[in-house]
Amino acid sequence: MTSLNRSQAAEAAEDAGSNPSPNPTLGDVVAARFHRRDLLRGALAVGAIAADRLPAACRAGIDAGARAAGLDPARVAARLDGLAPDPAILAATGAQAEFVRPIWAYIDAAVTEARVADGQARLRDLAPTFAALEERYGVDRHILAAFWGVESNYGGGMGEAPVLRSLATLACGDGARAGYWRDELVAALRIAEAGDGPDPLLGSWAGAMGHTQFMPSVYLAHAVDFDGDGRRDIWRSAPDALASTAQYLRASGWRPGEGWGREVALPAGFDYALADETTERSLAEWAGLGLRPARGERFADAEAQAVLILPAGARGPAFLLRPNFRAILRYNTALAYALTVGHLADRLRGEPGFSRDWPRGDRALTVFEIRDLQTRLSERGHAAGSADGKIGPRTRAAIRAWQATIGLTPDGYADPALLERIRAER
């Protein structure tokens, strides 16, 4: 949960530039290549906050929320008085990489041979813990290890930003989501008062904490004391963090005994309009349409339901996604993130990489170009949602609809050639 929040996670996206990590540090993020308008917006927001204190009106709102949560005003004051906003935080709020870096670059950076080897070593070293987690929660150990690896590199990068300062800065400076950040700050104050975590609380620049990067409100709702020491310590206890993640996934609809999905091979002449990301069919029905597992084996559970998605269009790998994939997306809504977790889990299990490669020669569209594409699609009657610079299911559906009207393969893939084609229309 390195992203902004669990429902918006990874939906704020600018260009993370050459940063090779899927979990950018604040310094990486601020150094990223922003579109000029977004940089100006962040700079104006930072400038609206005094450099040495929280604005009085914002502080009053925080204090009111803390009182409503039953926190001692004097203890809240002791933690917040003299707290100076971090001027770099607001410039980072939209800078995560999932929606602008090519999906293959994100996956390549996260699923390295070193990370696979490290994860397999952790699975061996903590085998009794993982077995107990599987028995209690029904979540596959390789999935849990994959979340751990992607979120913090197995505890090696949990973030060193003071959580209270980060969240206070966002609560007072990010007007569009001020209420969300204020609630997260109050939740963090409650955690600090309970004493389960380190003092001060440390985490990512957006307030995510611990081995598997929980936001404070999610910690309060789902954190677990799995090692039995009386504390829900997701910072210093990997078992607590992994159990908390398993608890969250079960609450998000994880189905024990089922996988997340798999890569599939499509037949010649396949109707790409069927890859609409929403229509569920049984694996038997998909097999009847000519799909087969990419490695040649047969589908094991013929009645299981799945949807088909082509993240890089007809020239990239195709995936049948099972309902458990939706539980992964509840953790972070970026398709790149969820595929990374699923793929790393498979690699930790000993499976090979993807059968079909990505179109690695393609350049990713910039945020400005995506907004332009979304605007043009909407003008042509294909609802792409707001022109927010994020390519999600609605934008891909609009692309497919437009492609079909002009005789292109309706695979929903946005690349520079497609943008030039729609710009050339009169």
Tab-separated table of C-alpha atoms in Angstrom:
chain	number	residue	atom	x	y	z
A	1	MET	CA	0.000	0.000	0.000
A	2	THR	CA	2.591	2.466	-1.019
A	3	SER	CA	-0.021	4.474	-2.834
A	4	LEU	CA	-2.263	7.301	-1.762
A	5	ASN	CA	-5.097	5.297	-0.324
A	6	ARG	CA	-6.663	1.948	-0.885
A	7	SER	CA	-9.540	3.063	-3.069
A	8	GLN	CA	-7.472	5.612	-4.985
A	9	ALA	CA	-4.247	3.654	-4.803
A	10	ALA	CA	-2.068	4.170	-7.815
A	11	GLU	CA	-4.770	6.131	-9.582
A	12	ALA	CA	-2.831	9.344	-9.139
A	13	ALA	CA	-0.099	9.028	-11.709
A	14	GLU	CA	2.544	11.167	-13.264
A	15	ASP	CA	5.797	10.116	-14.885
A	16	ALA	CA	8.229	8.507	-12.463
A	17	GLY	CA	10.974	8.964	-15.045
A	18	SER	CA	13.965	6.693	-14.877
A	19	ASN	CA	13.414	5.547	-11.289
A	20	PRO	CA	13.819	1.762	-11.472
A	21	SER	CA	11.877	1.017	-8.294
A	22	PRO	CA	8.131	0.308	-8.273
A	23	ASN	CA	8.094	1.912	-4.803
A	24	PRO	CA	9.650	5.351	-5.377
A	25	THR	CA	11.165	7.251	-2.484
A	26	LEU	CA	10.152	10.833	-1.953
A	27	GLY	CA	13.389	11.998	-3.513
A	28	ASP	CA	12.796	9.813	-6.556
A	29	VAL	CA	9.283	11.114	-6.907
A	30	VAL	CA	10.132	14.790	-6.620
A	31	ALA	CA	12.873	14.337	-9.206
A	32	ALA	CA	10.465	12.684	-11.639
A	33	ARG	CA	9.411	14.280	-14.890
A	34	PHE	CA	6.105	16.059	-14.256
A	35	HIS	CA	3.883	17.720	-16.780
A	36	ARG	CA	4.265	21.503	-16.299
A	37	ARG	CA	0.660	22.091	-15.281
A	38	ASP	CA	0.867	19.448	-12.541
A	39	LEU	CA	4.124	20.848	-11.246
A	40	LEU	CA	2.540	24.282	-11.029
A	41	ARG	CA	-0.453	22.882	-9.200
A	42	GLY	CA	1.808	21.162	-6.645
A	43	ALA	CA	3.993	24.225	-6.228
A	44	LEU	CA	0.984	26.452	-5.583
A	45	ALA	CA	-0.366	24.013	-3.013
A	46	VAL	CA	2.961	23.868	-1.192
A	47	GLY	CA	3.204	27.628	-1.270
A	48	ALA	CA	-0.203	27.916	0.381
A	49	ILE	CA	1.130	26.342	3.590
A	50	ALA	CA	3.298	28.250	6.009
A	51	ALA	CA	6.767	26.782	6.176
A	52	ASP	CA	6.967	26.554	9.973
A	53	ARG	CA	3.498	25.524	11.166
A	54	LEU	CA	0.188	23.994	10.152
A	55	PRO	CA	-2.494	26.508	9.120
A	56	ALA	CA	-4.757	27.417	12.054
A	57	ALA	CA	-8.006	26.380	10.360
A	58	CYS	CA	-6.562	23.050	9.278
A	59	ARG	CA	-5.120	22.421	12.725
A	60	ALA	CA	-8.516	23.149	14.273
A	61	GLY	CA	-10.095	20.531	12.020
A	62	ILE	CA	-7.445	17.989	12.993
A	63	ASP	CA	-7.957	18.731	16.691
A	64	ALA	CA	-11.720	18.342	16.300
A	65	GLY	CA	-11.270	14.978	14.607
A	66	ALA	CA	-8.890	13.840	17.330
A	67	ARG	CA	-11.355	14.847	20.054
A	68	ALA	CA	-14.147	12.969	18.262
A	69	ALA	CA	-11.895	9.901	18.259
A	70	GLY	CA	-11.467	10.189	22.031
A	71	LEU	CA	-7.844	11.301	22.006
A	72	ASP	CA	-6.453	13.426	24.818
A	73	PRO	CA	-6.098	17.013	23.478
A	74	ALA	CA	-2.958	17.608	25.504
A	75	ARG	CA	-1.260	14.526	24.082
A	76	VAL	CA	-2.338	15.429	20.566
A	77	ALA	CA	-0.900	18.899	21.064
A	78	ALA	CA	2.361	17.404	22.293
A	79	ARG	CA	2.680	15.469	19.041
A	80	LEU	CA	1.540	18.185	16.631
A	81	ASP	CA	2.683	21.482	18.150
A	82	GLY	CA	5.682	22.754	16.262
A	83	LEU	CA	5.160	20.248	13.461
A	84	ALA	CA	6.324	21.912	10.233
A	85	PRO	CA	4.862	20.855	6.875
A	86	ASP	CA	7.154	19.026	4.500
A	87	PRO	CA	7.346	21.160	1.334
A	88	ALA	CA	8.281	18.191	-0.844
A	89	ILE	CA	5.288	16.015	0.043
A	90	LEU	CA	2.596	17.710	-2.006
A	91	ALA	CA	4.697	17.682	-5.155
A	92	ALA	CA	4.840	13.910	-4.785
A	93	THR	CA	1.152	13.128	-4.352
A	94	GLY	CA	0.557	12.409	-8.026
A	95	ALA	CA	3.889	10.947	-8.982
A	96	GLN	CA	3.525	7.192	-8.723
A	97	ALA	CA	4.576	5.217	-11.715
A	98	GLU	CA	1.929	2.592	-12.396
A	99	PHE	CA	-0.100	4.413	-15.032
A	100	VAL	CA	2.703	6.101	-17.015
A	101	ARG	CA	5.663	3.766	-17.089
A	102	PRO	CA	5.060	0.905	-19.500
A	103	ILE	CA	3.570	-1.990	-17.609
A	104	TRP	CA	6.494	-4.217	-18.523
A	105	ALA	CA	8.965	-1.738	-17.043
A	106	TYR	CA	7.040	-1.757	-13.766
A	107	ILE	CA	6.897	-5.566	-13.660
A	108	ASP	CA	10.547	-5.950	-14.698
A	109	ALA	CA	11.667	-3.612	-11.919
A	110	ALA	CA	9.703	-5.470	-9.267
A	111	VAL	CA	10.121	-9.101	-10.334
A	112	THR	CA	13.893	-9.429	-10.509
A	113	GLU	CA	15.893	-12.619	-10.095
A	114	ALA	CA	17.264	-11.244	-6.820
A	115	ARG	CA	13.776	-10.544	-5.473
A	116	VAL	CA	12.603	-14.005	-6.468
A	117	ALA	CA	15.597	-15.624	-4.763
A	118	ASP	CA	15.177	-13.489	-1.637
A	119	GLY	CA	11.494	-14.322	-1.467
A	120	GLN	CA	12.106	-18.027	-1.834
A	121	ALA	CA	14.644	-17.804	1.000
A	122	ARG	CA	12.060	-16.034	3.198
A	123	LEU	CA	9.512	-18.720	2.382
A	124	ARG	CA	11.966	-21.377	3.533
A	125	ASP	CA	13.100	-19.516	6.651
A	126	LEU	CA	9.551	-18.732	7.763
A	127	ALA	CA	7.928	-21.935	6.518
A	128	PRO	CA	6.105	-22.667	9.812
A	129	THR	CA	4.743	-19.108	9.903
A	130	PHE	CA	3.525	-19.253	6.323
A	131	ALA	CA	1.929	-22.651	6.937
A	132	ALA	CA	0.078	-21.259	9.962
A	133	LEU	CA	-1.058	-18.240	7.959
A	134	GLU	CA	-2.414	-20.452	5.182
A	135	GLU	CA	-4.266	-22.590	7.700
A	136	ARG	CA	-5.832	-19.644	9.529
A	137	TYR	CA	-6.641	-17.311	6.629
A	138	GLY	CA	-6.693	-19.497	3.516
A	139	VAL	CA	-4.403	-17.132	1.596
A	140	ASP	CA	-1.635	-18.716	-0.447
A	141	ARG	CA	1.819	-18.195	1.068
A	142	HIS	CA	3.318	-17.172	-2.271
A	143	ILE	CA	0.779	-14.375	-2.633
A	144	LEU	CA	1.593	-13.100	0.855
A	145	ALA	CA	5.322	-13.244	0.149
A	146	ALA	CA	4.754	-11.410	-3.138
A	147	PHE	CA	2.944	-8.551	-1.395
A	148	TRP	CA	5.818	-8.374	1.095
A	149	GLY	CA	8.384	-8.297	-1.688
A	150	VAL	CA	6.622	-5.669	-3.787
A	151	GLU	CA	5.673	-3.394	-0.895
A	152	SER	CA	8.941	-3.256	1.044
A	153	ASN	CA	11.431	-5.673	-0.534
A	154	TYR	CA	10.818	-8.063	2.369
A	155	GLY	CA	11.250	-5.346	4.967
A	156	GLY	CA	14.245	-3.690	3.359
A	157	GLY	CA	12.420	-0.496	2.370
A	158	MET	CA	9.568	0.372	4.719
A	159	GLY	CA	10.038	4.125	4.455
A	160	GLU	CA	11.742	6.597	6.755
A	161	ALA	CA	9.361	9.552	6.554
A	162	PRO	CA	7.715	10.708	9.817
A	163	VAL	CA	4.120	9.613	9.297
A	164	LEU	CA	2.479	12.339	11.384
A	165	ARG	CA	4.336	15.075	9.518
A	166	SER	CA	3.547	13.563	6.122
A	167	LEU	CA	-0.154	13.170	6.827
A	168	ALA	CA	-0.442	16.594	8.453
A	169	THR	CA	1.161	18.165	5.388
A	170	LEU	CA	-1.302	16.403	3.106
A	171	ALA	CA	-4.298	17.145	5.331
A	172	CYS	CA	-3.520	20.852	5.179
A	173	GLY	CA	-2.215	21.135	1.648
A	174	ASP	CA	-4.018	18.663	-0.594
A	175	GLY	CA	-7.398	20.349	-0.752
A	176	ALA	CA	-9.046	17.764	-2.987
A	177	ARG	CA	-8.463	14.971	-0.446
A	178	ALA	CA	-8.034	16.951	2.772
A	179	GLY	CA	-10.748	15.011	4.588
A	180	TYR	CA	-9.189	11.683	3.715
A	181	TRP	CA	-5.745	12.751	4.892
A	182	ARG	CA	-7.183	14.251	8.101
A	183	ASP	CA	-8.885	10.953	8.906
A	184	GLU	CA	-5.642	9.077	8.243
A	185	LEU	CA	-3.765	11.492	10.507
A	186	VAL	CA	-6.244	10.929	13.329
A	187	ALA	CA	-5.897	7.181	12.794
A	188	ALA	CA	-2.106	7.539	13.003
A	189	LEU	CA	-2.458	9.502	16.243
A	190	ARG	CA	-4.541	6.662	17.656
A	191	ILE	CA	-1.844	4.160	16.670
A	192	ALA	CA	0.846	6.317	18.248
A	193	GLU	CA	-1.144	6.533	21.484
A	194	ALA	CA	-1.653	2.766	21.573
A	195	GLY	CA	2.114	2.259	21.437
A	196	ASP	CA	2.090	-0.750	19.116
A	197	GLY	CA	4.529	0.802	16.655
A	198	PRO	CA	7.812	2.698	16.858
A	199	ASP	CA	7.863	6.237	18.209
A	200	PRO	CA	7.873	8.217	16.012
A	201	LEU	CA	5.854	6.297	13.463
A	202	LEU	CA	7.789	5.988	10.206
A	203	GLY	CA	6.578	5.074	6.739
A	204	SER	CA	6.277	6.215	3.150
A	205	TRP	CA	5.816	9.831	2.098
A	206	ALA	CA	2.064	9.126	1.845
A	207	GLY	CA	1.778	7.582	5.304
A	208	ALA	CA	1.890	3.864	4.438
A	209	MET	CA	3.616	1.839	7.129
A	210	GLY	CA	5.341	-1.418	7.916
A	211	HIS	CA	6.424	-4.513	6.039
A	212	THR	CA	3.330	-4.499	3.829
A	213	GLN	CA	2.672	-0.735	3.867
A	214	PHE	CA	-0.687	-0.301	5.578
A	215	MET	CA	-2.370	3.076	5.731
A	216	PRO	CA	-3.269	3.976	9.339
A	217	SER	CA	-7.034	3.457	8.953
A	218	VAL	CA	-6.448	0.049	7.391
A	219	TYR	CA	-4.104	-0.822	10.245
A	220	LEU	CA	-6.830	-0.004	12.782
A	221	ALA	CA	-9.339	-2.136	10.905
A	222	HIS	CA	-7.213	-5.141	9.956
A	223	ALA	CA	-3.891	-5.330	11.797
A	224	VAL	CA	-3.322	-8.606	13.668
A	225	ASP	CA	-1.117	-9.675	16.585
A	226	PHE	CA	-0.086	-12.981	15.064
A	227	ASP	CA	3.072	-13.604	17.089
A	228	GLY	CA	1.205	-13.246	20.386
A	229	ASP	CA	3.344	-10.558	22.013
A	230	GLY	CA	0.375	-8.297	22.752
A	231	ARG	CA	1.122	-5.779	19.992
A	232	ARG	CA	-0.058	-5.445	16.394
A	233	ASP	CA	3.439	-4.585	15.227
A	234	ILE	CA	3.608	-4.460	11.430
A	235	TRP	CA	6.960	-2.631	11.589
A	236	ARG	CA	9.107	-5.051	13.597
A	237	SER	CA	7.184	-8.331	13.278
A	238	ALA	CA	6.962	-9.875	9.829
A	239	PRO	CA	4.420	-12.451	11.091
A	240	ASP	CA	2.132	-9.656	12.298
A	241	ALA	CA	2.449	-7.812	8.999
A	242	LEU	CA	1.834	-10.911	6.869
A	243	ALA	CA	-1.154	-11.948	8.985
A	244	SER	CA	-2.576	-8.447	8.723
A	245	THR	CA	-2.246	-8.622	4.938
A	246	ALA	CA	-3.928	-12.028	4.890
A	247	GLN	CA	-6.740	-10.684	7.060
A	248	TYR	CA	-7.222	-7.746	4.694
A	249	LEU	CA	-7.286	-9.989	1.622
A	250	ARG	CA	-9.896	-12.294	3.160
A	251	ALA	CA	-12.020	-9.259	4.042
A	252	SER	CA	-11.591	-8.125	0.414
A	253	GLY	CA	-13.031	-11.340	-0.951
A	254	TRP	CA	-10.034	-13.662	-1.306
A	255	ARG	CA	-11.204	-17.204	-2.089
A	256	PRO	CA	-9.113	-19.945	-0.449
A	257	GLY	CA	-7.781	-22.560	-2.806
A	258	GLU	CA	-8.125	-20.430	-5.931
A	259	GLY	CA	-5.405	-18.670	-7.901
A	260	TRP	CA	-5.293	-15.092	-9.169
A	261	GLY	CA	-5.289	-15.941	-12.873
A	262	ARG	CA	-2.860	-17.000	-15.556
A	263	GLU	CA	-1.333	-16.100	-18.885
A	264	VAL	CA	-3.154	-17.607	-21.866
A	265	ALA	CA	-2.530	-18.046	-25.580
A	266	LEU	CA	-5.130	-16.761	-28.029
A	267	PRO	CA	-6.053	-18.550	-31.267
A	268	ALA	CA	-5.489	-17.132	-34.710
A	269	GLY	CA	-8.345	-14.906	-35.779
A	270	PHE	CA	-9.461	-14.263	-32.202
A	271	ASP	CA	-12.192	-11.657	-31.671
A	272	TYR	CA	-10.416	-9.100	-29.513
A	273	ALA	CA	-13.700	-7.453	-28.602
A	274	LEU	CA	-14.154	-10.358	-26.167
A	275	ALA	CA	-11.262	-9.020	-24.072
A	276	ASP	CA	-13.462	-6.412	-22.425
A	277	GLU	CA	-12.148	-6.890	-18.843
A	278	THR	CA	-15.669	-7.274	-17.454
A	279	THR	CA	-17.467	-10.252	-19.050
A	280	GLU	CA	-16.941	-13.395	-17.006
A	281	ARG	CA	-16.994	-16.757	-18.722
A	282	SER	CA	-16.127	-20.176	-17.429
A	283	LEU	CA	-12.734	-21.571	-18.309
A	284	ALA	CA	-14.585	-24.189	-20.353
A	285	GLU	CA	-16.258	-21.429	-22.363
A	286	TRP	CA	-12.924	-19.661	-22.892
A	287	ALA	CA	-11.423	-22.957	-24.012
A	288	GLY	CA	-14.309	-23.335	-26.447
A	289	LEU	CA	-13.322	-19.958	-27.930
A	290	GLY	CA	-9.833	-21.325	-28.556
A	291	LEU	CA	-7.945	-20.046	-25.492
A	292	ARG	CA	-5.448	-22.297	-23.764
A	293	PRO	CA	-2.917	-21.886	-20.976
A	294	ALA	CA	0.217	-20.231	-22.335
A	295	ARG	CA	2.413	-23.141	-21.333
A	296	GLY	CA	0.226	-25.694	-23.086
A	297	GLU	CA	-1.429	-27.491	-20.158
A	298	ARG	CA	-5.204	-27.796	-19.861
A	299	PHE	CA	-7.418	-25.651	-17.656
A	300	ALA	CA	-7.819	-27.518	-14.374
A	301	ASP	CA	-11.149	-26.088	-13.159
A	302	ALA	CA	-13.452	-25.932	-16.151
A	303	GLU	CA	-16.308	-24.192	-14.299
A	304	ALA	CA	-14.205	-21.445	-12.714
A	305	GLN	CA	-15.066	-17.938	-13.909
A	306	ALA	CA	-12.543	-15.520	-15.420
A	307	VAL	CA	-12.312	-12.321	-17.442
A	308	LEU	CA	-9.884	-11.703	-20.290
A	309	ILE	CA	-7.544	-8.729	-20.375
A	310	LEU	CA	-4.813	-7.584	-22.770
A	311	PRO	CA	-2.715	-5.018	-20.863
A	312	ALA	CA	-0.542	-4.260	-23.910
A	313	GLY	CA	-3.029	-5.047	-26.624
A	314	ALA	CA	-2.794	-7.719	-29.270
A	315	ARG	CA	1.019	-7.612	-29.324
A	316	GLY	CA	1.492	-8.452	-25.649
A	317	PRO	CA	0.585	-11.266	-23.274
A	318	ALA	CA	-3.060	-12.062	-22.521
A	319	PHE	CA	-4.418	-13.020	-19.107
A	320	LEU	CA	-7.501	-14.722	-17.736
A	321	LEU	CA	-8.143	-13.155	-14.341
A	322	ARG	CA	-9.959	-14.996	-11.563
A	323	PRO	CA	-12.024	-13.351	-8.787
A	324	ASN	CA	-9.000	-13.308	-6.457
A	325	PHE	CA	-7.420	-10.754	-8.769
A	326	ARG	CA	-10.084	-8.314	-7.582
A	327	ALA	CA	-8.894	-8.821	-4.001
A	328	ILE	CA	-5.374	-7.871	-5.083
A	329	LEU	CA	-6.782	-4.768	-6.768
A	330	ARG	CA	-8.438	-3.802	-3.482
A	331	TYR	CA	-4.920	-3.544	-2.075
A	332	ASN	CA	-3.793	-1.283	-4.901
A	333	THR	CA	-5.997	-0.467	-7.879
A	334	ALA	CA	-3.242	-0.262	-10.507
A	335	LEU	CA	-3.387	-3.099	-13.009
A	336	ALA	CA	0.416	-3.038	-13.213
A	337	TYR	CA	0.658	-3.522	-9.458
A	338	ALA	CA	-1.801	-6.402	-9.313
A	339	LEU	CA	-0.174	-8.233	-12.219
A	340	THR	CA	3.192	-7.740	-10.540
A	341	VAL	CA	1.978	-9.347	-7.317
A	342	GLY	CA	0.455	-12.279	-9.196
A	343	HIS	CA	3.525	-12.778	-11.373
A	344	LEU	CA	5.953	-12.560	-8.454
A	345	ALA	CA	3.847	-15.109	-6.568
A	346	ASP	CA	4.092	-17.480	-9.537
A	347	ARG	CA	7.848	-16.991	-9.783
A	348	LEU	CA	8.226	-17.625	-6.049
A	349	ARG	CA	6.323	-20.859	-6.619
A	350	GLY	CA	8.953	-21.844	-9.200
A	351	GLU	CA	7.032	-21.073	-12.366
A	352	PRO	CA	8.767	-19.467	-15.373
A	353	GLY	CA	8.307	-15.949	-16.686
A	354	PHE	CA	5.715	-14.889	-19.211
A	355	SER	CA	5.461	-16.954	-22.371
A	356	ARG	CA	4.849	-13.974	-24.643
A	357	ASP	CA	6.953	-10.837	-24.423
A	358	TRP	CA	5.715	-7.278	-24.216
A	359	PRO	CA	5.955	-4.721	-27.045
A	360	ARG	CA	9.097	-3.289	-25.515
A	361	GLY	CA	9.806	-0.912	-28.351
A	362	ASP	CA	6.687	1.108	-27.592
A	363	ARG	CA	6.858	4.446	-25.830
A	364	ALA	CA	4.359	5.095	-23.060
A	365	LEU	CA	2.060	8.048	-23.581
A	366	THR	CA	2.659	11.004	-21.310
A	367	VAL	CA	-0.028	12.252	-18.946
A	368	PHE	CA	-0.676	15.166	-21.316
A	369	GLU	CA	-1.069	12.787	-24.270
A	370	ILE	CA	-3.424	10.521	-22.351
A	371	ARG	CA	-5.606	13.496	-21.466
A	372	ASP	CA	-5.660	14.517	-25.106
A	373	LEU	CA	-6.637	10.988	-26.141
A	374	GLN	CA	-9.397	10.827	-23.525
A	375	THR	CA	-10.795	14.174	-24.655
A	376	ARG	CA	-10.837	13.130	-28.299
A	377	LEU	CA	-12.498	9.804	-27.508
A	378	SER	CA	-15.223	11.552	-25.522
A	379	GLU	CA	-15.761	14.040	-28.339
A	380	ARG	CA	-16.447	11.088	-30.625
A	381	GLY	CA	-19.068	9.667	-28.303
A	382	HIS	CA	-16.890	7.059	-26.586
A	383	ALA	CA	-17.097	7.733	-22.839
A	384	ALA	CA	-13.555	7.619	-21.460
A	385	GLY	CA	-14.415	9.261	-18.146
A	386	SER	CA	-12.773	12.457	-17.058
A	387	ALA	CA	-9.616	13.518	-18.876
A	388	ASP	CA	-7.438	12.649	-15.900
A	389	GLY	CA	-4.358	11.258	-17.641
A	390	LYS	CA	-4.932	7.737	-16.295
A	391	ILE	CA	-5.613	4.781	-18.550
A	392	GLY	CA	-8.034	2.534	-16.711
A	393	PRO	CA	-10.901	0.232	-17.705
A	394	ARG	CA	-13.161	3.047	-18.950
A	395	THR	CA	-10.487	4.513	-21.187
A	396	ARG	CA	-9.564	1.107	-22.573
A	397	ALA	CA	-13.246	0.404	-23.278
A	398	ALA	CA	-13.546	3.727	-25.120
A	399	ILE	CA	-10.443	2.917	-27.151
A	400	ARG	CA	-11.875	-0.468	-28.119
A	401	ALA	CA	-15.137	1.132	-29.207
A	402	TRP	CA	-13.349	3.728	-31.349
A	403	GLN	CA	-10.975	1.146	-32.838
A	404	ALA	CA	-13.949	-0.964	-33.884
A	405	THR	CA	-15.598	1.956	-35.676
A	406	ILE	CA	-12.579	2.553	-37.915
A	407	GLY	CA	-11.614	-1.046	-38.587
A	408	LEU	CA	-8.659	-1.372	-36.221
A	409	THR	CA	-8.098	-4.394	-33.984
A	410	PRO	CA	-10.209	-3.520	-30.903
A	411	ASP	CA	-7.610	-4.390	-28.290
A	412	GLY	CA	-7.897	-1.229	-26.162
A	413	TYR	CA	-4.185	-0.462	-26.284
A	414	ALA	CA	-3.058	3.170	-26.267
A	415	ASP	CA	0.244	3.943	-27.937
A	416	PRO	CA	1.646	6.927	-29.875
A	417	ALA	CA	0.477	5.499	-33.207
A	418	LEU	CA	-3.093	5.293	-31.973
A	419	LEU	CA	-2.965	8.853	-30.649
A	420	GLU	CA	-1.645	10.130	-33.977
A	421	ARG	CA	-4.407	8.261	-35.798
A	422	ILE	CA	-7.169	9.872	-33.758
A	423	ARG	CA	-5.498	13.293	-34.000
A	424	ALA	CA	-5.465	12.952	-37.773
A	425	GLU	CA	-9.217	12.461	-37.941
A	426	ARG	CA	-11.281	15.385	-39.148
